PDB file of C-alpha atoms in Angstrom:
ATOM      1  CA  UNK N  24    -197.741-143.098 112.117  1.00  0.00           C
ATOM      2  CA  UNK N  25    -195.821-144.024 109.009  1.00  0.00           C
ATOM      3  CA  UNK N  26    -192.657-142.181 108.046  1.00  0.00           C
ATOM      4  CA  UNK N  27    -192.649-141.003 104.437  1.00  0.00           C
ATOM      5  CA  UNK N  28    -189.218-140.388 102.963  1.00  0.00           C
ATOM      6  CA  UNK N  29    -189.206-137.687 100.305  1.00  0.00           C
ATOM      7  CA  UNK N  30    -186.537-137.950  97.583  1.00  0.00           C
ATOM      8  CA  UNK N  31    -184.399-134.920  96.803  1.00  0.00           C
ATOM      9  CA  UNK N  32    -186.212-134.291  93.504  1.00  0.00           C
ATOM     10  CA  UNK N  33    -189.530-133.803  95.330  1.00  0.00           C
ATOM     11  CA  UNK N  34    -188.327-131.819  98.358  1.00  0.00           C
ATOM     12  CA  UNK N  35    -188.885-128.606  96.431  1.00  0.00           C
ATOM     13  CA  UNK N  36    -192.603-129.316  96.938  1.00  0.00           C
ATOM     14  CA  UNK N  37    -192.299-130.162 100.666  1.00  0.00           C
ATOM     15  CA  UNK N  38    -190.429-127.033 101.759  1.00  0.00           C
ATOM     16  CA  UNK N  39    -187.212-129.066 101.866  1.00  0.00           C
ATOM     17  CA  UNK N  40    -188.606-131.656 104.258  1.00  0.00           C
ATOM     18  CA  UNK N  41    -187.091-135.101 103.768  1.00  0.00           C
ATOM     19  CA  UNK N  42    -189.117-137.130 106.315  1.00  0.00           C
ATOM     20  CA  UNK N  43    -192.759-136.688 107.216  1.00  0.00           C
ATOM     21  CA  UNK N  44    -194.764-138.604 109.836  1.00  0.00           C
ATOM     22  CA  UNK N  45    -198.307-139.228 108.637  1.00  0.00           C
ATOM     23  CA  UNK N  46    -201.304-141.241 109.778  1.00  0.00           C
ATOM     24  CA  UNK N  47    -203.156-143.702 107.615  1.00  0.00           C
ATOM     25  CA  UNK N  48    -204.288-147.303 107.645  1.00  0.00           C
ATOM     26  CA  UNK N  49    -203.117-147.896 104.072  1.00  0.00           C
ATOM     27  CA  UNK N  50    -200.485-146.523 101.739  1.00  0.00           C
ATOM     28  CA  UNK N  51    -203.281-144.669  99.900  1.00  0.00           C
ATOM     29  CA  UNK N  52    -204.395-142.919 103.097  1.00  0.00           C
ATOM     30  CA  UNK N  53    -200.833-141.928 103.959  1.00  0.00           C
ATOM     31  CA  UNK N  54    -200.154-140.587 100.450  1.00  0.00           C
ATOM     32  CA  UNK N  55    -203.490-138.753 100.465  1.00  0.00           C
ATOM     33  CA  UNK N  56    -202.495-137.131 103.740  1.00  0.00           C
ATOM     34  CA  UNK N  57    -199.160-136.211 102.174  1.00  0.00           C
ATOM     35  CA  UNK N  58    -200.715-134.443  99.183  1.00  0.00           C
ATOM     36  CA  UNK N  59    -203.298-132.795 101.441  1.00  0.00           C
ATOM     37  CA  UNK N  60    -200.402-131.326 103.423  1.00  0.00           C
ATOM     38  CA  UNK N  61    -198.251-130.515 100.386  1.00  0.00           C
ATOM     39  CA  UNK N  62    -200.716-129.900  97.565  1.00  0.00           C
ATOM     40  CA  UNK N  63    -198.010-129.111  94.994  1.00  0.00           C
ATOM     41  CA  UNK N  64    -196.942-132.761  95.168  1.00  0.00           C
ATOM     42  CA  UNK N  65    -200.258-134.010  93.831  1.00  0.00           C
ATOM     43  CA  UNK N  66    -199.566-133.234  90.175  1.00  0.00           C
ATOM     44  CA  UNK N  67    -196.156-134.900  90.424  1.00  0.00           C
ATOM     45  CA  UNK N  68    -197.519-138.097  91.963  1.00  0.00           C
ATOM     46  CA  UNK N  69    -200.964-138.470  90.371  1.00  0.00           C
ATOM     47  CA  UNK N  70    -202.532-138.085  86.941  1.00  0.00           C
ATOM     48  CA  UNK N  71    -205.520-135.795  86.388  1.00  0.00           C
ATOM     49  CA  UNK N  72    -207.851-138.761  86.905  1.00  0.00           C
ATOM     50  CA  UNK N  73    -206.288-139.581  90.284  1.00  0.00           C
ATOM     51  CA  UNK N  74    -204.116-142.558  89.325  1.00  0.00           C
ATOM     52  CA  UNK N  75    -200.559-142.902  90.554  1.00  0.00           C
ATOM     53  CA  UNK N  76    -198.188-141.839  87.789  1.00  0.00           C
ATOM     54  CA  UNK N  77    -196.460-144.795  86.162  1.00  0.00           C
ATOM     55  CA  UNK N  78    -192.983-143.441  86.918  1.00  0.00           C
ATOM     56  CA  UNK N  79    -193.612-143.121  90.665  1.00  0.00           C
ATOM     57  CA  UNK N  80    -192.529-146.157  92.636  1.00  0.00           C
ATOM     58  CA  UNK N  81    -193.580-146.565  96.255  1.00  0.00           C
ATOM     59  CA  UNK N  82    -191.884-148.885  98.700  1.00  0.00           C
ATOM     60  CA  UNK N  83    -193.223-149.955 102.074  1.00  0.00           C
ATOM     61  CA  UNK N  84    -190.414-151.155 104.319  1.00  0.00           C
ATOM     62  CA  UNK N  85    -188.246-151.771 101.228  1.00  0.00           C
ATOM     63  CA  UNK N  86    -190.955-153.827  99.464  1.00  0.00           C
ATOM     64  CA  UNK N  87    -192.409-152.476  96.217  1.00  0.00           C
ATOM     65  CA  UNK N  88    -196.141-151.990  96.862  1.00  0.00           C
ATOM     66  CA  UNK N  89    -196.874-153.366  93.377  1.00  0.00           C
ATOM     67  CA  UNK N  90    -195.842-156.759  94.783  1.00  0.00           C
ATOM     68  CA  UNK N  91    -198.143-156.290  97.779  1.00  0.00           C
ATOM     69  CA  UNK N  92    -201.648-154.809  97.563  1.00  0.00           C
ATOM     70  CA  UNK N  93    -200.558-151.664  95.710  1.00  0.00           C
ATOM     71  CA  UNK N  94    -202.015-148.479  97.244  1.00  0.00           C
ATOM     72  CA  UNK N  95    -204.395-150.609  99.330  1.00  0.00           C
ATOM     73  CA  UNK N  96    -201.434-152.101 101.221  1.00  0.00           C
ATOM     74  CA  UNK N  97    -202.077-151.794 104.951  1.00  0.00           C
ATOM     75  CA  UNK N  98    -199.688-149.742 107.044  1.00  0.00           C
ATOM     76  CA  UNK N  99    -198.666-150.096 110.655  1.00  0.00           C
ATOM     77  CA  UNK N 100    -197.029-147.931 113.277  1.00  0.00           C
ATOM     78  CA  UNK N 101    -193.457-146.950 112.304  1.00  0.00           C
ATOM     79  CA  UNK N 102    -193.694-148.275 108.742  1.00  0.00           C
ATOM     80  CA  UNK N 103    -191.339-146.609 106.309  1.00  0.00           C
ATOM     81  CA  UNK N 104    -192.700-145.412 102.964  1.00  0.00           C
ATOM     82  CA  UNK N 105    -190.258-144.380 100.292  1.00  0.00           C
ATOM     83  CA  UNK N 106    -191.262-142.475  97.146  1.00  0.00           C
ATOM     84  CA  UNK N 107    -188.947-143.159  94.230  1.00  0.00           C
ATOM     85  CA  UNK N 108    -189.619-141.313  90.974  1.00  0.00           C
ATOM     86  CA  UNK N 109    -187.867-142.968  88.054  1.00  0.00           C
ATOM     87  CA  UNK N 110    -185.403-140.832  86.145  1.00  0.00           C
ATOM     88  CA  UNK N 111    -187.453-141.288  82.976  1.00  0.00           C
ATOM     89  CA  UNK N 112    -190.382-139.595  84.710  1.00  0.00           C
ATOM     90  CA  UNK N 113    -188.828-136.180  84.407  1.00  0.00           C
ATOM     91  CA  UNK N 114    -189.761-134.761  87.790  1.00  0.00           C
TER      92      UNK N 114
END
């Protein structure tokens, strides 16, 4: 399971939870599991057509997934995924 770290600005949509253990073979699967569990997060992370919002940055073990294989980046047991909304995003 990967550990997803939820920033303070998004904890309102996760009942105050700051860390969530989720299964998934890729970052996309883990994030999909996250929004399936906390549906209110979906509109803050994704556009209406299902694309990751431009102001949401995702890091896998401190590496920006845009420098890896983006949402298709493979995950392993105990990986750490950090969601970082930019301040300009207005979450």
